[in-house]
Coordinates of C-alpha atoms in Angstrom, one line a residue:
Chain A
G1 CA -192.4 68.1 -53.4
E2 CA -189.0 69.3 -54.4
N3 CA -188.6 70.3 -58.0
V4 CA -185.1 70.4 -59.5
E5 CA -184.4 72.0 -62.9
Q6 CA -181.2 71.7 -64.8
H7 CA -179.9 73.7 -67.7
P8 CA -178.7 73.8 -70.4
S9 CA -179.8 70.3 -71.5
T10 CA -176.7 69.9 -73.7
L11 CA -173.4 71.5 -73.5
S12 CA -170.5 71.2 -76.0
V13 CA -167.1 72.5 -75.0
Q14 CA -163.6 72.4 -76.5
E15 CA -161.1 70.2 -74.7
G16 CA -159.3 72.3 -72.2
D17 CA -162.1 74.8 -71.7
S18 CA -164.4 75.0 -68.7
A19 CA -167.9 73.7 -68.4
V20 CA -170.6 75.1 -66.1
I21 CA -174.0 73.4 -65.4
K22 CA -176.6 75.2 -63.3
C23 CA -179.5 73.8 -61.3
T24 CA -182.3 75.4 -59.4
Y25 CA -184.4 73.9 -56.7
S26 CA -187.7 74.9 -55.2
D27 CA -187.8 73.7 -51.6
S28 CA -185.9 76.1 -49.3
A29 CA -185.7 73.2 -46.7
S30 CA -183.3 71.3 -49.0
N31 CA -179.9 71.0 -47.5
Y32 CA -177.9 68.5 -49.5
F33 CA -176.9 68.8 -53.1
P34 CA -175.0 66.0 -54.9
W35 CA -173.8 65.8 -58.5
Y36 CA -173.8 62.5 -60.3
K37 CA -172.0 61.6 -63.6
Q38 CA -173.5 58.9 -65.8
E39 CA -171.6 57.3 -68.6
L40 CA -173.2 55.3 -71.3
G41 CA -174.6 52.0 -70.1
K42 CA -173.6 52.6 -66.5
G43 CA -175.4 53.8 -63.3
P44 CA -174.8 57.3 -62.0
Q45 CA -171.7 57.9 -59.9
L46 CA -171.3 60.6 -57.3
I47 CA -168.6 63.1 -58.2
I48 CA -169.1 65.8 -55.7
D49 CA -171.6 67.0 -53.1
I50 CA -172.3 70.1 -51.0
R51 CA -174.3 70.8 -47.9
S52 CA -176.2 73.9 -47.2
N53 CA -173.8 75.2 -44.6
V54 CA -171.0 75.6 -47.2
G55 CA -170.9 77.9 -50.2
E56 CA -168.3 76.2 -52.3
K57 CA -166.5 72.9 -52.5
K58 CA -163.6 71.9 -54.8
D59 CA -162.1 68.5 -55.7
Q60 CA -159.3 68.8 -58.3
R61 CA -160.9 70.0 -61.5
I62 CA -164.4 69.9 -60.2
A63 CA -166.1 72.5 -58.0
V64 CA -169.7 73.1 -56.8
T65 CA -171.1 76.4 -55.7
L66 CA -174.3 77.0 -53.8
N67 CA -176.5 80.1 -53.5
K68 CA -179.1 79.4 -50.9
T69 CA -180.8 82.8 -51.3
A70 CA -181.4 82.3 -55.0
K71 CA -181.9 78.5 -54.6
H72 CA -179.4 77.5 -57.2
F73 CA -176.2 75.5 -57.4
S74 CA -173.7 75.0 -60.1
L75 CA -171.1 72.4 -61.2
H76 CA -167.8 73.7 -62.6
I77 CA -165.4 71.5 -64.6
T78 CA -162.1 73.1 -65.5
E79 CA -159.6 72.0 -68.1
T80 CA -162.1 69.6 -69.6
Q81 CA -160.9 66.3 -71.0
P82 CA -162.6 63.8 -73.4
E83 CA -163.4 61.5 -70.4
D84 CA -165.5 64.2 -68.9
S85 CA -168.1 63.6 -71.7
A86 CA -171.1 62.1 -70.0
V87 CA -174.6 63.0 -68.6
Y88 CA -174.4 65.0 -65.3
F89 CA -177.3 65.0 -62.9
C90 CA -177.9 67.4 -60.0
A91 CA -180.1 66.5 -57.1
A92 CA -181.4 68.0 -53.9
S93 CA -182.6 66.5 -50.6
K94 CA -183.9 67.6 -47.2
G95 CA -182.0 64.8 -45.5
N96 CA -185.0 62.5 -45.7
N97 CA -183.3 59.8 -47.8
R98 CA -185.1 61.0 -50.8
L99 CA -183.1 62.6 -53.6
A100 CA -185.0 64.7 -56.2
F101 CA -183.0 64.7 -59.5
G102 CA -182.8 67.1 -62.4
K103 CA -183.3 65.8 -65.9
G104 CA -179.6 65.7 -66.7
N105 CA -177.2 67.6 -68.8
Q106 CA -175.3 66.0 -71.7
V107 CA -171.7 67.3 -71.8
V108 CA -169.7 66.7 -74.9
V109 CA -166.0 67.6 -74.8
I110 CA -164.7 68.1 -78.4
P111 CA -161.0 67.0 -78.8
Chain B
G1 CA -164.9 45.2 -53.8
A2 CA -168.1 44.2 -55.6
G3 CA -170.4 47.0 -56.4
V4 CA -174.2 47.0 -56.7
S5 CA -175.4 44.4 -59.2
Q6 CA -178.7 44.1 -61.0
S7 CA -180.3 41.4 -63.0
P8 CA -181.3 41.0 -65.7
S9 CA -179.5 43.7 -67.5
N10 CA -182.2 43.7 -70.2
K11 CA -185.8 42.5 -70.1
V12 CA -188.2 42.4 -72.9
T13 CA -191.8 41.5 -72.0
E14 CA -195.2 41.6 -73.5
K15 CA -197.9 43.9 -72.2
G16 CA -199.9 42.4 -69.3
K17 CA -197.1 40.1 -68.1
D18 CA -195.5 40.4 -64.7
V19 CA -191.7 41.1 -64.3
E20 CA -189.3 40.8 -61.4
L21 CA -186.2 42.9 -61.2
R22 CA -183.4 42.0 -58.8
C23 CA -180.9 44.1 -56.9
D24 CA -177.9 42.9 -54.9
P25 CA -176.5 45.8 -52.8
I26 CA -173.0 46.3 -51.6
S27 CA -172.4 44.0 -48.6
G28 CA -173.1 45.8 -45.3
H29 CA -175.1 48.6 -46.9
T30 CA -178.3 49.1 -44.8
A31 CA -180.1 51.5 -47.2
L32 CA -181.4 50.5 -50.6
Y33 CA -183.2 52.6 -53.2
W34 CA -185.1 52.0 -56.4
Y35 CA -185.3 54.6 -59.2
R36 CA -186.9 54.7 -62.7
Q37 CA -185.2 56.5 -65.5
R38 CA -187.2 57.1 -68.6
L39 CA -185.4 57.9 -71.9
G40 CA -183.8 61.3 -71.7
Q41 CA -185.2 62.0 -68.3
G42 CA -183.8 62.3 -64.8
L43 CA -184.1 59.6 -62.1
E44 CA -187.6 59.2 -60.6
F45 CA -187.6 58.0 -57.0
L46 CA -189.7 54.9 -56.4
I47 CA -189.0 53.5 -52.9
Y48 CA -186.3 53.0 -50.4
F49 CA -185.5 50.4 -47.7
Q50 CA -183.8 50.8 -44.4
G51 CA -182.9 47.2 -43.6
N52 CA -186.0 45.3 -44.8
S53 CA -188.4 48.1 -43.8
A54 CA -189.8 50.5 -46.4
P55 CA -190.6 53.8 -44.7
D56 CA -191.3 55.6 -47.9
K57 CA -193.3 54.0 -50.7
S58 CA -194.9 57.1 -52.0
G59 CA -192.9 57.1 -55.2
L60 CA -194.4 53.9 -56.5
P61 CA -196.4 55.0 -59.5
S62 CA -199.3 52.6 -59.0
D63 CA -200.4 49.5 -57.1
R64 CA -199.0 47.4 -59.9
F65 CA -195.5 48.2 -58.5
S66 CA -194.2 46.5 -55.3
A67 CA -190.9 45.8 -53.8
E68 CA -189.4 43.8 -51.0
R69 CA -186.1 43.2 -49.4
T70 CA -184.7 40.3 -47.5
G71 CA -182.9 41.5 -44.4
E72 CA -180.1 43.9 -45.5
S73 CA -179.5 41.9 -48.7
V74 CA -181.2 41.4 -52.0
S75 CA -184.3 43.4 -53.1
T76 CA -186.8 42.6 -55.8
L77 CA -189.0 45.1 -57.6
T78 CA -192.1 43.5 -59.1
I79 CA -194.3 45.1 -61.8
Q80 CA -197.6 43.3 -62.4
R81 CA -199.6 43.6 -65.6
T82 CA -196.9 45.6 -67.3
Q83 CA -197.9 48.5 -69.5
Q84 CA -195.9 50.2 -72.3
E85 CA -195.4 53.2 -70.2
D86 CA -193.4 51.0 -67.7
S87 CA -190.6 50.8 -70.3
A88 CA -187.6 52.4 -68.7
V89 CA -184.3 51.7 -67.0
Y90 CA -184.8 50.7 -63.4
L91 CA -181.8 51.6 -61.2
C92 CA -181.0 50.3 -57.8
A93 CA -178.6 52.1 -55.3
S94 CA -177.4 51.3 -51.9
S95 CA -175.7 53.4 -49.2
P96 CA -173.9 52.6 -45.9
G97 CA -176.4 54.1 -43.6
W98 CA -179.3 56.3 -42.8
G99 CA -179.8 59.8 -44.2
S100 CA -179.2 61.5 -47.5
Y101 CA -175.7 62.5 -46.6
N102 CA -174.7 59.0 -47.3
E103 CA -173.4 58.5 -50.8
Q104 CA -175.7 56.3 -53.0
F105 CA -173.8 53.7 -55.0
F106 CA -175.7 52.8 -58.2
G107 CA -176.0 49.6 -60.1
P108 CA -175.9 49.5 -63.9
G109 CA -179.7 49.2 -64.1
T110 CA -182.2 46.9 -65.8
R111 CA -183.5 48.1 -69.1
L112 CA -187.2 47.0 -69.3
T113 CA -189.0 47.1 -72.7
V114 CA -192.7 46.4 -72.7
L115 CA -194.0 45.5 -76.2

């Protein structure tokens, strides 16, 4: 099955700086790549997603880039704020209702 | 509107007992998913429902795990003869329709501790 790896496992950034989280996937048939944010004690929440026919997508301070050849995709957060501190999960799917998640990345924004 | 709700929020049980975890999806959402999240790990897919049918049960870790859904409403995940390795947060999600392109809305989870 699909194997999604996520790194680094923990990322600390100064408030205002950018944060980048990278994920790799194994199944070249995967065509949908969402990113979820999980705050302490809550369920994950979708923050942005990208389909395989697009190379980049932006939503305010958040962007996702996809490199299908290399089978990796990245989450970019610019002008980080303390409320961006959370665990971020990437996932991949072949459109079969089954998402394969990475292990998560703890982002800490230092005020 | 109301989001996905799960109950109980916490459950402590003794090894060998059965437990039932409940999920109430967002009204009108036809798809429902169960995941397991072990400490410090990602989400492990268990099962999903389209309506009350479960096309993919391959993620269930053993025959001690089962799930059912009433129509397009509440779902229960049952773990029989619980083991310590079953300790985890069990997350439920629902989505408006068929296919992975539909956003999955997650509940807050049930934290299960097996002593």
